[in-house]
mmCIF file of N, CA and C in Angstrom:
data_model
loop_
_atom_site.group_PDB
_atom_site.id
_atom_site.type_symbol
_atom_site.label_atom_id
_atom_site.label_comp_id
_atom_site.label_asym_id
_atom_site.label_seq_id
_atom_site.Cartn_x
_atom_site.Cartn_y
_atom_site.Cartn_z
ATOM 1 N N MET O 45 223.667 -17.509 109.249
ATOM 2 C CA MET O 45 223.680 -16.529 108.154
ATOM 3 C C MET O 45 223.945 -17.093 106.704
ATOM 4 N N ASP O 46 223.766 -16.727 105.986
ATOM 5 C CA ASP O 46 223.794 -17.589 104.653
ATOM 6 C C ASP O 46 225.150 -16.600 103.599
ATOM 7 N N GLY O 47 225.540 -15.296 103.604
ATOM 8 C CA GLY O 47 226.427 -14.865 103.169
ATOM 9 C C GLY O 47 226.898 -13.619 104.305
ATOM 10 N N ILE O 48 227.885 -13.273 103.171
ATOM 11 C CA ILE O 48 228.663 -12.008 104.029
ATOM 12 C C ILE O 48 228.291 -10.882 103.734
ATOM 13 N N ASN O 49 227.285 -9.642 104.577
ATOM 14 C CA ASN O 49 226.723 -8.002 103.917
ATOM 15 C C ASN O 49 227.284 -7.602 104.789
ATOM 16 N N ILE O 50 227.772 -6.188 103.483
ATOM 17 C CA ILE O 50 228.730 -5.539 103.808
ATOM 18 C C ILE O 50 228.206 -4.217 102.924
ATOM 19 N N VAL O 51 227.888 -3.042 103.980
ATOM 20 C CA VAL O 51 227.428 -1.819 104.099
ATOM 21 C C VAL O 51 228.669 -0.810 103.871
ATOM 22 N N THR O 52 228.097 -0.163 102.414
ATOM 23 C CA THR O 52 228.791 0.974 102.361
ATOM 24 C C THR O 52 228.252 2.450 102.368
ATOM 25 N N ALA O 53 228.599 3.560 101.768
ATOM 26 C CA ALA O 53 227.638 4.920 101.541
ATOM 27 C C ALA O 53 228.982 5.649 100.412
ATOM 28 N N ALA O 54 228.132 6.264 99.723
ATOM 29 C CA ALA O 54 228.962 7.013 97.923
ATOM 30 C C ALA O 54 228.111 7.498 97.383
ATOM 31 N N ASP O 55 228.823 9.159 97.111
ATOM 32 C CA ASP O 55 228.268 9.895 96.380
ATOM 33 C C ASP O 55 228.258 9.497 94.253
ATOM 34 N N ASP O 56 228.148 10.329 93.439
ATOM 35 C CA ASP O 56 228.797 9.903 92.556
ATOM 36 C C ASP O 56 230.746 10.501 92.147
ATOM 37 N N ARG O 57 230.836 11.277 93.481
ATOM 38 C CA ARG O 57 232.256 11.672 93.378
ATOM 39 C C ARG O 57 233.432 10.237 93.929
ATOM 40 N N TYR O 58 232.621 9.648 94.834
ATOM 41 C CA TYR O 58 233.487 8.731 95.359
ATOM 42 C C TYR O 58 233.034 7.459 94.638
ATOM 43 N N ALA O 59 232.343 7.185 93.673
ATOM 44 C CA ALA O 59 232.705 5.524 92.476
ATOM 45 C C ALA O 59 233.313 5.093 92.175
ATOM 46 N N GLY O 60 234.264 5.902 91.964
ATOM 47 C CA GLY O 60 235.961 5.540 91.253
ATOM 48 C C GLY O 60 235.947 4.299 92.415
ATOM 49 N N HIS O 61 235.933 5.285 93.914
ATOM 50 C CA HIS O 61 237.021 4.591 94.923
ATOM 51 C C HIS O 61 236.696 3.798 95.507
ATOM 52 N N LEU O 62 234.922 3.669 95.251
ATOM 53 C CA LEU O 62 234.227 2.641 95.494
ATOM 54 C C LEU O 62 234.454 1.533 95.026
ATOM 55 N N ALA O 63 234.635 1.799 93.159
ATOM 56 C CA ALA O 63 235.122 0.689 92.740
ATOM 57 C C ALA O 63 236.252 -0.160 92.830
ATOM 58 N N VAL O 64 237.266 0.556 92.998
ATOM 59 C CA VAL O 64 238.574 0.232 93.462
ATOM 60 C C VAL O 64 238.256 -0.719 95.030
ATOM 61 N N MET O 65 237.457 -0.223 95.940
ATOM 62 C CA MET O 65 237.187 -0.611 97.068
ATOM 63 C C MET O 65 236.780 -2.455 97.113
ATOM 64 N N LEU O 66 235.652 -2.229 95.934
ATOM 65 C CA LEU O 66 234.396 -3.610 95.951
ATOM 66 C C LEU O 66 235.597 -4.279 95.100
ATOM 67 N N TYR O 67 236.395 -4.287 94.226
ATOM 68 C CA TYR O 67 237.394 -5.182 93.398
ATOM 69 C C TYR O 67 237.985 -6.474 94.999
ATOM 70 N N SER O 68 238.718 -5.051 95.179
ATOM 71 C CA SER O 68 239.719 -5.033 96.528
ATOM 72 C C SER O 68 239.212 -6.236 97.093
ATOM 73 N N LEU O 69 237.893 -6.158 97.558
ATOM 74 C CA LEU O 69 237.158 -6.770 98.682
ATOM 75 C C LEU O 69 237.031 -7.890 97.977
ATOM 76 N N LEU O 70 236.429 -7.962 96.758
ATOM 77 C CA LEU O 70 236.252 -9.558 96.213
ATOM 78 C C LEU O 70 237.259 -10.356 95.174
ATOM 79 N N GLU O 71 238.503 -9.598 94.934
ATOM 80 C CA GLU O 71 239.148 -10.224 94.788
ATOM 81 C C GLU O 71 240.188 -11.159 95.570
ATOM 82 N N ASN O 72 239.642 -10.679 97.112
ATOM 83 C CA ASN O 72 240.647 -10.924 98.280
ATOM 84 C C ASN O 72 240.096 -12.128 99.209
ATOM 85 N N LYS O 73 238.650 -12.190 98.881
ATOM 86 C CA LYS O 73 237.968 -13.003 99.630
ATOM 87 C C LYS O 73 237.873 -14.406 99.117
ATOM 88 N N ARG O 74 238.209 -15.402 100.009
ATOM 89 C CA ARG O 74 238.674 -16.820 100.178
ATOM 90 C C ARG O 74 237.294 -18.006 100.351
ATOM 91 N N SER O 75 236.477 -17.687 101.276
ATOM 92 C CA SER O 75 235.511 -18.328 101.204
ATOM 93 C C SER O 75 234.111 -17.981 99.737
ATOM 94 N N SER O 76 233.522 -19.653 100.189
ATOM 95 C CA SER O 76 232.294 -20.218 99.128
ATOM 96 C C SER O 76 231.203 -18.832 99.260
ATOM 97 N N LEU O 77 231.423 -18.265 100.581
ATOM 98 C CA LEU O 77 230.032 -17.063 100.637
ATOM 99 C C LEU O 77 229.757 -15.980 99.945
ATOM 100 N N GLN O 78 228.723 -15.956 99.645
ATOM 101 C CA GLN O 78 228.132 -15.092 98.493
ATOM 102 C C GLN O 78 228.201 -13.616 99.360
ATOM 103 N N VAL O 79 228.719 -12.187 98.570
ATOM 104 C CA VAL O 79 228.811 -11.430 99.550
ATOM 105 C C VAL O 79 227.253 -10.307 98.645
ATOM 106 N N THR O 80 226.976 -9.663 99.767
ATOM 107 C CA THR O 80 225.841 -8.989 99.222
ATOM 108 C C THR O 80 226.468 -7.386 99.615
ATOM 109 N N ILE O 81 226.382 -6.163 98.953
ATOM 110 C CA ILE O 81 227.031 -4.681 99.160
ATOM 111 C C ILE O 81 225.727 -4.077 98.999
ATOM 112 N N TYR O 82 225.400 -3.710 100.601
ATOM 113 C CA TYR O 82 224.267 -2.673 100.327
ATOM 114 C C TYR O 82 225.450 -1.308 100.358
ATOM 115 N N ILE O 83 225.049 -0.377 98.791
ATOM 116 C CA ILE O 83 225.457 0.868 98.708
ATOM 117 C C ILE O 83 224.447 1.679 99.185
ATOM 118 N N ILE O 84 224.486 2.752 100.044
ATOM 119 C CA ILE O 84 223.828 3.795 100.564
ATOM 120 C C ILE O 84 224.468 5.354 100.098
ATOM 121 N N GLU O 85 223.405 5.752 99.494
ATOM 122 C CA GLU O 85 223.892 7.005 98.355
ATOM 123 C C GLU O 85 222.458 7.719 98.342
ATOM 124 N N SER O 86 222.922 9.015 97.908
ATOM 125 C CA SER O 86 222.021 9.863 97.369
ATOM 126 C C SER O 86 221.517 10.220 96.067
ATOM 127 N N HIS O 87 222.599 10.149 94.913
ATOM 128 C CA HIS O 87 222.660 9.509 93.794
ATOM 129 C C HIS O 87 224.467 9.547 93.415
ATOM 130 N N ILE O 88 224.099 8.026 92.563
ATOM 131 C CA ILE O 88 225.279 7.286 91.997
ATOM 132 C C ILE O 88 224.668 7.896 90.566
ATOM 133 N N LEU O 89 225.516 8.340 89.747
ATOM 134 C CA LEU O 89 225.060 8.302 87.841
ATOM 135 C C LEU O 89 224.591 6.918 87.434
ATOM 136 N N HIS O 90 223.582 6.713 86.635
ATOM 137 C CA HIS O 90 223.323 5.439 85.902
ATOM 138 C C HIS O 90 225.187 4.849 85.423
ATOM 139 N N GLU O 91 225.546 5.517 84.661
ATOM 140 C CA GLU O 91 226.931 5.503 84.463
ATOM 141 C C GLU O 91 227.696 4.286 85.057
ATOM 142 N N ASN O 92 227.783 5.087 85.855
ATOM 143 C CA ASN O 92 228.316 4.495 87.434
ATOM 144 C C ASN O 92 228.220 3.272 88.227
ATOM 145 N N LYS O 93 226.762 3.755 88.352
ATOM 146 C CA LYS O 93 225.771 1.948 89.004
ATOM 147 C C LYS O 93 226.601 0.831 87.853
ATOM 148 N N VAL O 94 226.288 1.221 86.436
ATOM 149 C CA VAL O 94 226.617 0.076 85.594
ATOM 150 C C VAL O 94 228.051 0.000 85.404
ATOM 151 N N LEU O 95 229.291 0.646 85.913
ATOM 152 C CA LEU O 95 230.334 0.057 86.259
ATOM 153 C C LEU O 95 230.546 -0.574 87.748
ATOM 154 N N LEU O 96 229.797 -0.591 88.544
ATOM 155 C CA LEU O 96 230.128 -0.937 89.497
ATOM 156 C C LEU O 96 229.387 -2.261 89.932
ATOM 157 N N ASN O 97 227.998 -2.525 89.073
ATOM 158 C CA ASN O 97 227.457 -3.567 89.077
ATOM 159 C C ASN O 97 228.485 -4.240 87.894
ATOM 160 N N ASN O 98 229.266 -4.647 87.293
ATOM 161 C CA ASN O 98 229.771 -5.023 85.778
ATOM 162 C C ASN O 98 231.655 -5.981 86.901
ATOM 163 N N ILE O 99 231.672 -4.918 87.675
ATOM 164 C CA ILE O 99 233.446 -5.185 88.802
ATOM 165 C C ILE O 99 232.330 -6.800 89.552
ATOM 166 N N ILE O 100 230.889 -5.985 90.021
ATOM 167 C CA ILE O 100 231.108 -7.458 90.754
ATOM 168 C C ILE O 100 230.390 -9.403 90.056
ATOM 169 N N LYS O 101 229.922 -8.527 88.958
ATOM 170 C CA LYS O 101 229.407 -9.595 88.147
ATOM 171 C C LYS O 101 230.395 -10.767 88.651
ATOM 172 N N LYS O 102 231.809 -10.935 87.651
ATOM 173 C CA LYS O 102 232.260 -11.991 87.790
ATOM 174 C C LYS O 102 233.215 -12.635 89.085
ATOM 175 N N PHE O 103 232.270 -11.802 90.353
ATOM 176 C CA PHE O 103 232.506 -12.401 91.783
ATOM 177 C C PHE O 103 231.587 -13.265 92.208
ATOM 178 N N ASN O 104 230.570 -13.241 91.814
ATOM 179 C CA ASN O 104 229.282 -13.688 92.519
ATOM 180 C C ASN O 104 228.459 -13.031 93.175
ATOM 181 N N SER O 105 228.163 -12.002 93.518
ATOM 182 C CA SER O 105 227.837 -11.505 94.418
ATOM 183 C C SER O 105 227.049 -10.451 93.906
ATOM 184 N N LYS O 106 226.285 -9.588 94.516
ATOM 185 C CA LYS O 106 225.463 -8.784 94.321
ATOM 186 C C LYS O 106 225.132 -7.086 94.935
ATOM 187 N N ILE O 107 224.776 -5.931 94.151
ATOM 188 C CA ILE O 107 224.812 -4.894 95.047
ATOM 189 C C ILE O 107 223.273 -4.713 95.318
ATOM 190 N N ILE O 108 222.883 -4.156 96.399
ATOM 191 C CA ILE O 108 221.205 -3.535 96.486
ATOM 192 C C ILE O 108 221.945 -1.616 96.481
ATOM 193 N N TYR O 109 221.181 -1.267 96.095
ATOM 194 C CA TYR O 109 221.112 0.233 96.572
ATOM 195 C C TYR O 109 220.038 0.994 97.066
ATOM 196 N N LEU O 110 220.778 1.469 98.386
ATOM 197 C CA LEU O 110 219.683 1.819 99.241
ATOM 198 C C LEU O 110 219.837 3.314 98.741
ATOM 199 N N THR O 111 218.570 4.087 98.307
ATOM 200 C CA THR O 111 218.769 5.114 98.075
ATOM 201 C C THR O 111 218.001 6.540 99.266
ATOM 202 N N LEU O 112 218.505 7.060 99.404
ATOM 203 C CA LEU O 112 218.430 7.923 100.806
ATOM 204 C C LEU O 112 218.160 9.229 100.451
ATOM 205 N N ASP O 113 217.607 10.038 100.750
ATOM 206 C CA ASP O 113 217.016 11.604 101.138
ATOM 207 C C ASP O 113 217.953 12.104 101.597
ATOM 208 N N SER O 114 219.450 12.648 101.076
ATOM 209 C CA SER O 114 220.436 13.121 101.485
ATOM 210 C C SER O 114 219.862 14.865 102.447
ATOM 211 N N THR O 115 218.684 15.381 102.449
ATOM 212 C CA THR O 115 218.245 16.409 103.306
ATOM 213 C C THR O 115 218.390 16.311 104.571
ATOM 214 N N ILE O 116 218.025 14.764 104.947
ATOM 215 C CA ILE O 116 218.126 14.670 106.335
ATOM 216 C C ILE O 116 218.916 14.883 107.006
ATOM 217 N N TYR O 117 220.032 14.865 106.874
ATOM 218 C CA TYR O 117 221.560 15.183 106.738
ATOM 219 C C TYR O 117 222.207 16.501 106.412
ATOM 220 N N GLU O 118 221.012 17.325 105.941
ATOM 221 C CA GLU O 118 221.499 18.715 105.485
ATOM 222 C C GLU O 118 222.222 19.871 106.423
ATOM 223 N N ASN O 119 221.281 19.649 108.014
ATOM 224 C CA ASN O 119 222.483 20.800 108.374
ATOM 225 C C ASN O 119 223.098 19.979 109.770
ATOM 226 N N PHE O 120 223.861 18.817 108.953
ATOM 227 C CA PHE O 120 224.855 17.859 109.377
ATOM 228 C C PHE O 120 226.559 18.817 109.066
ATOM 229 N N LYS O 121 227.296 18.782 109.746
ATOM 230 C CA LYS O 121 228.404 19.989 109.531
ATOM 231 C C LYS O 121 229.442 19.311 108.844
ATOM 232 N N THR O 122 230.097 19.304 107.308
ATOM 233 C CA THR O 122 230.378 18.814 106.456
ATOM 234 C C THR O 122 231.961 19.787 106.294
ATOM 235 N N LEU O 123 232.926 19.198 106.000
ATOM 236 C CA LEU O 123 234.443 19.969 105.499
ATOM 237 C C LEU O 123 235.440 18.857 105.019
ATOM 238 N N GLY O 124 235.573 19.641 104.240
ATOM 239 C CA GLY O 124 236.346 18.405 102.968
ATOM 240 C C GLY O 124 235.664 17.232 102.265
ATOM 241 N N HIS O 125 236.766 16.208 102.660
ATOM 242 C CA HIS O 125 236.391 14.854 102.536
ATOM 243 C C HIS O 125 234.496 14.587 103.520
ATOM 244 N N ILE O 126 234.629 14.857 104.832
ATOM 245 C CA ILE O 126 233.304 14.960 105.461
ATOM 246 C C ILE O 126 232.148 15.784 104.721
ATOM 247 N N SER O 127 231.628 14.730 103.848
ATOM 248 C CA SER O 127 230.244 15.035 103.247
ATOM 249 C C SER O 127 228.937 14.465 103.864
ATOM 250 N N LYS O 128 228.193 14.543 103.666
ATOM 251 C CA LYS O 128 226.685 14.563 103.845
ATOM 252 C C LYS O 128 226.721 12.674 103.734
ATOM 253 N N GLU O 129 227.248 12.222 102.761
ATOM 254 C CA GLU O 129 227.426 10.660 102.874
ATOM 255 C C GLU O 129 227.957 10.294 103.973
ATOM 256 N N THR O 130 229.486 10.865 104.874
ATOM 257 C CA THR O 130 230.078 10.130 105.723
ATOM 258 C C THR O 130 228.574 10.088 107.287
ATOM 259 N N TYR O 131 227.881 10.752 106.670
ATOM 260 C CA TYR O 131 225.832 10.564 107.815
ATOM 261 C C TYR O 131 225.845 9.073 107.588
ATOM 262 N N PHE O 132 225.984 9.225 106.287
ATOM 263 C CA PHE O 132 224.849 8.100 106.042
ATOM 264 C C PHE O 132 224.768 6.403 106.949
ATOM 265 N N ARG O 133 226.097 6.259 106.918
ATOM 266 C CA ARG O 133 225.701 5.395 108.730
ATOM 267 C C ARG O 133 225.092 5.400 109.293
ATOM 268 N N ILE O 134 224.281 6.044 109.946
ATOM 269 C CA ILE O 134 223.453 6.078 111.500
ATOM 270 C C ILE O 134 222.175 6.195 111.033
ATOM 271 N N SER O 135 221.684 5.486 109.009
ATOM 272 C CA SER O 135 220.408 5.660 109.123
ATOM 273 C C SER O 135 220.530 3.287 108.599
ATOM 274 N N ILE O 136 221.909 3.017 108.864
ATOM 275 C CA ILE O 136 221.700 1.261 108.489
ATOM 276 C C ILE O 136 220.618 0.914 109.124
ATOM 277 N N PRO O 137 219.860 0.738 110.318
ATOM 278 C CA PRO O 137 219.542 0.040 111.046
ATOM 279 C C PRO O 137 218.232 0.345 110.562
ATOM 280 N N GLU O 138 218.043 1.608 109.766
ATOM 281 C CA GLU O 138 216.340 1.751 109.537
ATOM 282 C C GLU O 138 216.559 1.032 107.870
ATOM 283 N N LEU O 139 217.652 0.958 106.843
ATOM 284 C CA LEU O 139 217.882 0.614 105.547
ATOM 285 C C LEU O 139 217.434 -0.623 105.664
ATOM 286 N N LEU O 140 218.436 -1.479 106.477
ATOM 287 C CA LEU O 140 218.593 -2.266 105.845
ATOM 288 C C LEU O 140 217.562 -3.160 106.328
ATOM 289 N N ASP O 141 217.090 -4.188 105.669
ATOM 290 C CA ASP O 141 215.772 -5.174 106.050
ATOM 291 C C ASP O 141 215.816 -6.032 107.174
ATOM 292 N N ARG O 142 215.060 -6.304 108.217
ATOM 293 C CA ARG O 142 214.639 -6.998 109.352
ATOM 294 C C ARG O 142 216.014 -8.086 109.481
ATOM 295 N N SER O 143 215.820 -8.331 108.035
ATOM 296 C CA SER O 143 216.687 -10.198 108.335
ATOM 297 C C SER O 143 217.869 -9.991 108.247
ATOM 298 N N VAL O 144 218.365 -9.159 107.706
ATOM 299 C CA VAL O 144 219.911 -8.754 108.030
ATOM 300 C C VAL O 144 220.451 -8.695 109.543
ATOM 301 N N GLU O 145 221.191 -9.505 110.220
ATOM 302 C CA GLU O 145 221.313 -9.459 111.559
ATOM 303 C C GLU O 145 222.733 -9.126 111.806
ATOM 304 N N LYS O 146 223.980 -9.392 110.632
ATOM 305 C CA LYS O 146 225.509 -8.756 110.828
ATOM 306 C C LYS O 146 225.540 -8.197 109.732
ATOM 307 N N ALA O 147 226.252 -7.054 109.907
ATOM 308 C CA ALA O 147 227.301 -6.294 108.267
ATOM 309 C C ALA O 147 227.915 -5.930 108.558
ATOM 310 N N ILE O 148 229.293 -5.578 107.857
ATOM 311 C CA ILE O 148 230.290 -4.994 108.131
ATOM 312 C C ILE O 148 230.363 -3.898 106.967
ATOM 313 N N TYR O 149 229.991 -2.358 108.088
ATOM 314 C CA TYR O 149 230.445 -1.391 107.135
ATOM 315 C C TYR O 149 231.699 -0.741 107.068
ATOM 316 N N LEU O 150 232.312 -0.475 105.919
ATOM 317 C CA LEU O 150 233.815 0.079 105.458
ATOM 318 C C LEU O 150 232.938 1.179 104.216
ATOM 319 N N ASP O 151 234.147 2.287 104.457
ATOM 320 C CA ASP O 151 234.466 3.489 103.791
ATOM 321 C C ASP O 151 234.093 2.785 102.342
ATOM 322 N N SER O 152 234.196 3.552 101.497
ATOM 323 C CA SER O 152 233.974 3.497 100.153
ATOM 324 C C SER O 152 235.820 3.452 99.556
ATOM 325 N N ASP O 153 236.401 4.279 100.316
ATOM 326 C CA ASP O 153 237.461 4.719 99.751
ATOM 327 C C ASP O 153 238.893 3.990 100.321
ATOM 328 N N LEU O 154 238.806 3.015 100.803
ATOM 329 C CA LEU O 154 240.206 2.003 101.474
ATOM 330 C C LEU O 154 240.072 1.027 100.215
ATOM 331 N N ILE O 155 241.188 0.347 100.429
ATOM 332 C CA ILE O 155 241.504 -0.928 99.837
ATOM 333 C C ILE O 155 241.325 -2.147 100.683
ATOM 334 N N VAL O 156 240.761 -3.343 100.335
ATOM 335 C CA VAL O 156 241.035 -4.147 101.382
ATOM 336 C C VAL O 156 242.210 -5.512 100.923
ATOM 337 N N LYS O 157 242.353 -5.597 102.081
ATOM 338 C CA LYS O 157 244.018 -6.314 101.440
ATOM 339 C C LYS O 157 243.879 -8.064 101.368
ATOM 340 N N GLU O 158 243.151 -8.168 102.190
ATOM 341 C CA GLU O 158 242.799 -9.623 102.752
ATOM 342 C C GLU O 158 241.407 -10.181 102.437
ATOM 343 N N ASP O 159 241.380 -11.552 103.196
ATOM 344 C CA ASP O 159 240.393 -11.744 103.064
ATOM 345 C C ASP O 159 239.282 -11.336 104.028
ATOM 346 N N ILE O 160 238.268 -10.929 103.842
ATOM 347 C CA ILE O 160 236.755 -10.208 104.309
ATOM 348 C C ILE O 160 236.333 -11.603 105.100
ATOM 349 N N SER O 161 237.015 -12.555 104.624
ATOM 350 C CA SER O 161 235.767 -13.700 106.021
ATOM 351 C C SER O 161 236.523 -13.952 107.216
ATOM 352 N N ALA O 162 237.453 -13.697 107.893
ATOM 353 C CA ALA O 162 238.379 -13.581 109.024
ATOM 354 C C ALA O 162 237.241 -12.864 109.792
ATOM 355 N N LEU O 163 236.961 -11.293 109.289
ATOM 356 C CA LEU O 163 236.492 -10.556 109.939
ATOM 357 C C LEU O 163 235.308 -10.370 110.176
ATOM 358 N N TRP O 164 234.211 -11.347 109.019
ATOM 359 C CA TRP O 164 233.113 -11.663 109.182
ATOM 360 C C TRP O 164 232.900 -13.027 110.266
ATOM 361 N N ASN O 165 234.174 -13.669 110.302
ATOM 362 C CA ASN O 165 233.514 -14.979 111.572
ATOM 363 C C ASN O 165 233.730 -14.637 112.865
ATOM 364 N N HIS O 166 234.559 -12.888 113.171
ATOM 365 C CA HIS O 166 234.889 -13.061 113.917
ATOM 366 C C HIS O 166 233.459 -12.949 114.645
ATOM 367 N N HIS O 167 233.313 -13.532 116.266
ATOM 368 C CA HIS O 167 232.114 -13.269 116.722
ATOM 369 C C HIS O 167 231.459 -12.259 117.270
ATOM 370 N N VAL O 168 230.776 -11.836 117.325
ATOM 371 C CA VAL O 168 230.463 -10.276 117.900
ATOM 372 C C VAL O 168 228.763 -10.218 118.449
ATOM 373 N N ASP O 169 228.426 -11.917 118.747
ATOM 374 C CA ASP O 169 226.961 -11.999 119.562
ATOM 375 C C ASP O 169 226.581 -11.155 120.351
ATOM 376 N N HIS O 170 228.127 -10.874 121.521
ATOM 377 C CA HIS O 170 227.442 -10.627 122.837
ATOM 378 C C HIS O 170 227.797 -9.103 122.994
ATOM 379 N N VAL O 171 227.769 -7.856 121.562
ATOM 380 C CA VAL O 171 228.077 -6.326 121.479
ATOM 381 C C VAL O 171 227.169 -6.164 120.600
ATOM 382 N N PHE O 172 226.438 -4.767 120.123
ATOM 383 C CA PHE O 172 225.631 -4.218 119.586
ATOM 384 C C PHE O 172 226.414 -3.575 118.399
ATOM 385 N N LEU O 173 228.243 -2.918 118.680
ATOM 386 C CA LEU O 173 228.652 -2.686 117.194
ATOM 387 C C LEU O 173 230.050 -2.793 118.085
ATOM 388 N N GLY O 174 230.830 -3.413 116.510
ATOM 389 C CA GLY O 174 231.902 -3.390 116.837
ATOM 390 C C GLY O 174 232.660 -2.820 116.164
ATOM 391 N N ALA O 175 234.071 -1.891 116.185
ATOM 392 C CA ALA O 175 234.542 -0.884 115.863
ATOM 393 C C ALA O 175 235.953 -0.648 116.097
ATOM 394 N N VAL O 176 236.904 -0.444 114.953
ATOM 395 C CA VAL O 176 238.606 -0.277 114.957
ATOM 396 C C VAL O 176 238.508 0.948 115.807
ATOM 397 N N LYS O 177 239.877 1.457 116.585
ATOM 398 C CA LYS O 177 239.442 2.711 116.834
ATOM 399 C C LYS O 177 240.652 3.134 115.308
ATOM 400 N N ASP O 178 240.127 4.708 115.733
ATOM 401 C CA ASP O 178 241.209 5.139 113.801
ATOM 402 C C ASP O 178 243.143 5.268 114.319
ATOM 403 N N ALA O 179 243.271 4.715 113.671
ATOM 404 C CA ALA O 179 244.771 4.898 113.926
ATOM 405 C C ALA O 179 245.520 6.777 114.151
ATOM 406 N N TYR O 180 245.032 7.248 113.317
ATOM 407 C CA TYR O 180 245.034 8.965 113.459
ATOM 408 C C TYR O 180 244.662 9.929 114.472
ATOM 409 N N LEU O 181 243.924 8.878 115.031
ATOM 410 C CA LEU O 181 243.019 9.891 115.932
ATOM 411 C C LEU O 181 244.019 9.492 116.885
ATOM 412 N N ARG O 182 244.402 10.699 118.164
ATOM 413 C CA ARG O 182 244.908 10.291 119.431
ATOM 414 C C ARG O 182 244.047 10.991 120.540
#
């Protein structure tokens, strides 16, 4: 694998949160591996895409926007911060190119406090999916 693949999902309302997440992710990365960021979105305004692109420019990374028709998930339950975009991660296998063998999904509203390379280098060859349990759910 030539670099670190990060997948996230956002709408225009979360573009600011996404900008903070991307900055914290890239600012804390220590390895020389290039980061490719796949943003699944149904509508992020051009101005916000320019902002996101400008953030990652100085980190030698790239963004690939994966536009998804949000009507696919229009009958899914939404509530508060649970929007249609929350469900976009379900479409990751269909949206990513088959050459992408491994990716880390990060919510757009988090802050990365350490080097993502350690998580990237964790061996998950023997599993289909690795995940962490939500600390707030019992």
